Coordinates of C-alpha atoms in Angstrom, one line a residue:
M4 CA 26.9 -134.9 35.6
S5 CA 26.9 -131.8 34.2
A6 CA 23.1 -131.4 32.2
A7 CA 21.7 -129.6 29.3
T8 CA 17.7 -128.1 28.5
G9 CA 16.2 -125.1 26.5
I10 CA 15.3 -121.7 28.3
G11 CA 11.5 -122.5 27.0
S12 CA 10.2 -121.1 24.3
M13 CA 10.9 -123.7 20.5
P14 CA 9.0 -122.6 17.2
G15 CA 6.2 -123.9 16.2
E16 CA 2.0 -123.7 16.7
N17 CA 2.0 -128.1 17.6
F18 CA 2.6 -128.7 20.7
T19 CA 2.7 -132.3 20.7
E20 CA 5.6 -132.1 18.3
A21 CA 7.2 -129.3 20.5
L22 CA 7.6 -131.6 23.1
R23 CA 8.6 -134.6 21.7
V24 CA 11.9 -132.0 20.9
V25 CA 12.1 -131.2 23.2
S26 CA 12.0 -134.5 25.8
G27 CA 13.8 -136.5 22.9
S28 CA 16.4 -134.0 22.1
L29 CA 16.7 -133.6 26.4
P30 CA 16.6 -136.8 28.2
D31 CA 18.2 -135.4 31.2
L32 CA 16.6 -132.3 31.7
P33 CA 13.0 -131.1 29.5
H34 CA 11.1 -128.7 30.0
L35 CA 7.9 -127.8 29.1
P36 CA 7.2 -125.4 25.6
E37 CA 6.2 -122.0 24.9
L38 CA 4.8 -121.6 22.0
P39 CA 4.0 -117.5 21.4
A40 CA 3.7 -118.4 17.7
R41 CA 0.3 -119.3 18.5
G42 CA -0.4 -115.9 20.3
A43 CA -0.7 -113.9 23.6
I44 CA -2.2 -116.1 25.3
A45 CA 0.4 -119.1 24.8
D46 CA 4.1 -116.1 25.3
L47 CA 6.2 -115.7 28.7
T48 CA 3.9 -113.4 29.7
G49 CA 0.5 -115.3 28.9
R50 CA 1.6 -118.6 30.5
A51 CA 2.1 -116.6 33.6
L52 CA -1.2 -115.1 33.9
A53 CA -2.3 -118.3 32.8
I54 CA -0.8 -119.8 35.9
T55 CA -1.1 -116.7 38.5
A56 CA -4.1 -116.9 40.5
E57 CA -7.4 -114.2 41.6
L58 CA -6.8 -111.8 39.8
G59 CA -8.9 -111.0 36.0
F60 CA -7.1 -109.9 32.6
D61 CA -8.2 -109.5 29.2
L62 CA -5.9 -108.3 26.2
Q63 CA -6.5 -105.1 25.0
P64 CA -4.7 -103.6 21.8
A65 CA -1.0 -102.3 23.4
G66 CA -0.6 -105.5 25.7
W67 CA -2.0 -107.7 28.8
R68 CA -4.4 -105.1 31.7
L69 CA -5.7 -105.7 34.8
T70 CA -9.3 -106.2 35.2
D71 CA -11.9 -107.5 37.8
A72 CA -12.7 -110.7 36.2
A73 CA -10.6 -112.6 34.0
G74 CA -11.1 -111.4 29.8
I75 CA -12.1 -114.0 27.0
D76 CA -8.8 -114.3 26.4
H77 CA -7.7 -114.5 30.0
R78 CA -9.9 -117.6 30.0
R79 CA -8.2 -118.5 26.7
A80 CA -5.2 -118.6 28.1
R81 CA -6.1 -121.3 30.8
S82 CA -7.3 -123.7 28.4
L83 CA -4.6 -123.5 26.3
L84 CA -2.6 -124.4 28.9
G85 CA -4.6 -127.2 30.5
Q86 CA -4.5 -128.5 26.9
D87 CA -1.1 -128.3 27.2
L88 CA -0.3 -130.4 30.4
D89 CA -3.2 -132.8 29.5
V90 CA -0.2 -133.3 26.3
L91 CA 2.5 -133.1 28.9
E92 CA 0.6 -135.4 31.8
E93 CA 0.5 -138.6 27.9
Q94 CA 4.0 -137.7 26.7
L95 CA 5.1 -138.1 30.1
Q96 CA 3.8 -139.2 32.8
D97 CA 6.0 -142.7 33.1
Y98 CA 9.0 -140.2 33.2
E99 CA 11.6 -140.2 35.9
G100 CA 14.0 -137.8 36.7
R101 CA 14.4 -134.4 36.1
L102 CA 11.7 -131.6 34.8
K103 CA 11.4 -127.7 34.4
L104 CA 8.7 -125.3 33.9
Q105 CA 9.6 -121.8 34.2
V106 CA 7.6 -118.7 34.7
A107 CA 8.0 -115.0 33.8
G108 CA 8.9 -113.3 37.2
P109 CA 7.3 -110.1 38.9
W110 CA 9.0 -107.9 38.2
T111 CA 9.1 -108.5 33.9
L112 CA 5.0 -108.6 34.2
A113 CA 4.5 -105.9 36.0
A114 CA 7.0 -104.1 33.8
T115 CA 4.4 -105.4 30.6
V116 CA 0.8 -105.7 32.1
E117 CA -1.2 -103.1 32.5
K118 CA -2.8 -101.1 35.5
P119 CA -6.9 -101.5 34.6
R120 CA -6.6 -97.2 33.9
G121 CA -3.3 -98.2 31.7
D122 CA 0.2 -97.3 32.3
K123 CA 2.0 -100.2 33.7
L124 CA 1.0 -103.0 37.3
L125 CA 5.3 -101.3 38.1
S126 CA 3.5 -97.6 38.9
D127 CA 2.0 -98.4 41.5
L128 CA 3.4 -100.4 44.6
G129 CA 0.3 -101.1 45.5
A130 CA -0.6 -103.5 42.9
R131 CA 2.6 -104.9 42.2
R132 CA 2.8 -106.0 45.2
E133 CA -0.2 -107.9 44.6
L134 CA 0.8 -109.7 41.2
S135 CA 3.7 -110.3 42.7
Q136 CA 1.5 -112.9 45.6
A137 CA -1.5 -114.0 43.3
L138 CA 1.5 -115.2 40.9
A139 CA 3.7 -117.3 43.9
E140 CA 0.0 -118.1 44.8
G141 CA -0.3 -119.2 41.2
V142 CA 2.6 -121.3 40.4
R143 CA 2.0 -123.5 43.7
V144 CA -0.2 -124.4 42.6
H145 CA 1.1 -124.8 39.1
L146 CA 3.9 -127.3 40.3
E147 CA 1.1 -129.2 42.3
D148 CA -0.4 -130.0 38.8
V149 CA 2.0 -130.8 37.9
Q150 CA 3.4 -133.4 40.1
R151 CA -0.7 -134.7 39.5
R152 CA 0.5 -135.1 36.5
V153 CA 3.9 -136.7 36.1
P154 CA 4.4 -138.5 39.7
R155 CA 7.9 -139.1 39.2
A156 CA 9.4 -136.5 37.6
E157 CA 11.3 -133.4 39.8
L158 CA 10.2 -130.8 39.3
V159 CA 12.8 -127.5 38.2
L160 CA 11.0 -124.1 39.0
Q161 CA 12.7 -121.2 36.4
V162 CA 11.6 -117.1 37.0
D163 CA 12.5 -115.9 33.8
E164 CA 13.6 -112.8 34.6
P165 CA 14.8 -110.3 31.5
A166 CA 12.9 -106.7 33.2
L167 CA 14.1 -107.1 35.9
P168 CA 18.0 -104.8 35.8
F169 CA 16.0 -102.6 33.1
V170 CA 13.9 -102.2 36.3
L171 CA 16.2 -101.9 39.3
G172 CA 17.6 -98.7 36.7
G173 CA 14.5 -96.8 36.2
Q174 CA 14.8 -97.4 32.4
V175 CA 11.3 -98.9 32.2
P176 CA 9.4 -96.0 30.1
T177 CA 6.5 -94.8 31.2
A178 CA 3.0 -95.2 29.4
S179 CA 3.5 -91.5 27.8
G180 CA 6.8 -92.9 26.5
F181 CA 8.8 -89.7 27.6
S182 CA 10.1 -90.5 31.3
R183 CA 11.2 -93.6 33.2
H184 CA 9.6 -95.3 35.8
R185 CA 11.0 -94.8 39.4
S186 CA 13.7 -97.7 39.8
V187 CA 12.4 -100.3 42.7
K188 CA 14.8 -100.4 45.1
A189 CA 16.8 -103.6 45.5
P190 CA 14.9 -105.7 49.0
E191 CA 11.6 -104.8 47.3
A192 CA 12.8 -106.6 43.8
Q193 CA 13.9 -109.7 46.3
E194 CA 10.8 -109.8 48.5
S195 CA 8.8 -109.8 45.4
L196 CA 11.3 -112.7 43.4
E197 CA 11.3 -114.5 47.4
W198 CA 7.7 -114.8 47.5
V199 CA 7.8 -116.7 44.5
L200 CA 10.7 -118.7 44.5
A201 CA 9.1 -120.1 48.0
A202 CA 6.3 -121.0 46.4
A203 CA 7.9 -124.1 44.7
G204 CA 8.4 -125.9 48.7
E205 CA 11.9 -127.8 48.5
R206 CA 11.7 -127.8 44.4
A207 CA 15.0 -126.9 42.8
T208 CA 14.7 -123.1 41.0
V209 CA 16.6 -121.3 38.9
V210 CA 15.8 -117.5 37.7
H211 CA 17.3 -116.9 34.4
C212 CA 18.4 -113.0 32.5
C213 CA 20.1 -112.8 30.6
A214 CA 20.7 -109.3 30.2
A215 CA 24.5 -107.8 30.4
D216 CA 24.0 -106.9 34.4
V217 CA 22.0 -109.8 36.1
P218 CA 22.0 -109.5 39.1
I219 CA 23.3 -112.6 40.9
Q220 CA 24.0 -111.6 44.3
L221 CA 19.7 -110.1 44.7
L222 CA 18.6 -113.7 42.8
R223 CA 21.0 -115.9 45.0
R224 CA 19.4 -113.4 48.1
A225 CA 15.8 -114.1 46.8
G226 CA 16.2 -117.6 47.3
A227 CA 16.9 -119.0 43.6
A228 CA 18.8 -122.4 43.7
G229 CA 20.4 -121.5 40.4
V230 CA 21.5 -118.3 38.0
S231 CA 20.9 -118.7 34.0
V232 CA 22.5 -116.0 32.0
D233 CA 23.8 -115.8 28.5
L234 CA 28.0 -116.1 28.6
S235 CA 28.4 -114.6 25.2
A236 CA 26.1 -111.2 26.8
L237 CA 28.0 -110.5 30.4
G238 CA 29.6 -108.3 31.8
P239 CA 32.9 -108.7 32.9
G240 CA 31.5 -107.3 36.8
A241 CA 29.8 -110.8 36.6
Y242 CA 33.0 -113.5 36.4
E243 CA 34.1 -112.5 39.7
E244 CA 29.3 -113.6 40.7
L245 CA 29.3 -116.0 38.9
A246 CA 33.0 -118.1 40.6
T247 CA 31.1 -117.2 44.1
V248 CA 27.8 -118.9 42.5
L249 CA 30.0 -122.6 41.7
D250 CA 32.4 -121.7 45.4
E251 CA 29.2 -121.9 46.9
G252 CA 27.6 -125.0 45.6
A253 CA 24.9 -123.9 43.4
Q254 CA 23.7 -124.4 39.5
L255 CA 25.7 -122.1 37.1
Y256 CA 22.6 -121.8 33.7
L257 CA 24.7 -121.2 31.1
G258 CA 24.0 -120.5 27.6
V259 CA 26.4 -121.2 25.4
V260 CA 24.0 -121.9 21.7
P261 CA 23.0 -118.5 20.3
S262 CA 19.5 -118.2 20.4
T263 CA 19.1 -118.2 16.1
G264 CA 21.8 -118.6 13.2
E265 CA 21.7 -119.2 9.8
T266 CA 24.4 -122.6 10.6
A267 CA 23.6 -125.1 12.3
P268 CA 25.3 -124.9 16.3
T269 CA 28.1 -127.9 16.0
T270 CA 29.4 -129.5 19.6
A271 CA 32.3 -128.8 19.8
S272 CA 31.9 -125.1 19.9
P273 CA 29.7 -124.7 23.1
L274 CA 32.0 -127.4 24.4
E275 CA 34.8 -125.1 24.1
R276 CA 32.7 -122.0 25.3
V277 CA 32.3 -124.1 28.4
L278 CA 36.2 -124.4 28.8
R279 CA 37.1 -121.6 28.0
F280 CA 34.7 -120.0 31.0
L281 CA 35.6 -122.1 33.6
D282 CA 39.4 -121.7 32.8
M283 CA 38.7 -118.1 33.3
L284 CA 37.5 -118.3 36.7
G285 CA 40.2 -121.3 38.0
F286 CA 37.8 -123.9 38.1
D287 CA 38.4 -127.5 36.9
P288 CA 36.0 -128.6 34.9
E289 CA 35.6 -132.2 37.3
S290 CA 34.7 -130.3 40.3
V291 CA 32.1 -128.9 38.3
A292 CA 30.3 -130.2 35.7
G293 CA 27.9 -131.5 37.9
Q294 CA 26.1 -128.0 38.9
L295 CA 26.2 -126.9 35.4
V296 CA 23.9 -126.7 32.6
L297 CA 24.1 -126.6 29.3
T298 CA 21.4 -124.5 27.2
P299 CA 20.9 -122.8 24.5
A300 CA 21.8 -118.1 24.8
C301 CA 17.7 -117.3 25.4
G302 CA 14.5 -118.3 23.5
L303 CA 14.6 -120.7 20.5
A304 CA 10.7 -119.2 19.2
A305 CA 12.9 -117.1 16.7
A306 CA 14.2 -119.5 14.6
T307 CA 13.4 -122.2 12.4
P308 CA 12.4 -126.4 13.7
S309 CA 15.9 -127.3 12.5
Y310 CA 18.1 -125.0 14.0
A311 CA 16.0 -125.7 17.0
R312 CA 16.5 -129.2 16.9
A313 CA 20.3 -128.5 16.2
A314 CA 20.6 -125.9 18.8
L315 CA 19.5 -128.4 21.4
R316 CA 21.0 -131.4 20.3
A317 CA 24.2 -129.3 20.5
V318 CA 24.3 -128.8 24.0
Q319 CA 23.6 -132.4 24.6
E320 CA 26.4 -133.3 23.2
A321 CA 28.4 -130.3 24.6
A322 CA 27.4 -131.0 27.9
T323 CA 27.5 -135.1 27.5
E324 CA 31.4 -134.4 26.7
L325 CA 31.8 -132.7 29.4
G326 CA 31.1 -135.5 31.8

């Protein structure tokens, strides 16, 4: 049977309400909400750095920077995550079923976070390896913590890598903006992802990337049990690789509802998109329904609260109709 979930982010600043909406709208695969409206300590990067072990970071005008010790904003990010997990434990401690957690991947962090003297960690081979390993250890500890809080949950780890295609293609700008960082070769990119995905142990994993040129084969070789994509953004070359994902029995998370909009999405549109997609690939919906998870195209942080609720309801109802 197919399922539905969110990518991660939700609008607003009230975590308790966001979790209530997510758990009520997505009974088969709720997720830990991210609320970027609360500031940099709660966005995709801030959340990942709150989890990362051993390393210290601080928030500068240009963004997050690696430091010798955790700065006040890094400590605030960790504290806020702890508070959110307390709420999660209170609301879902008796929950049984799949529960998804999200974390920014090592390459998105390396392309976002700066070295102590400026410019991205991406420019330093040693620093980016150290970051990847520290992130992997932090993910391991984070999963154990959440498992202790929600002991009956079947945790799913989602690694967000929106910047990975730009890293591989040498398209990440330097601090000056006049040049680009060197491209990272596929074997190194795969190795860092392997470390983070392996931290999940036997738990299910999925890598999310909403770019047109998602490196699907690289993600699978790195150990991702599933791939999450924005169906409307994919280039035509990705369809054959997605067919291979289904042939291999892996999970496929399909973004089928826009992340923002003026009118509330309905069930019919995402369901039609999925059926058309499967028809193009030559798959019978009944044969692969259990491998499919329907999602919004990306995070819902920029949506209105009413649209976000409608988007989650639409993907859940479409998944139910799909069977």
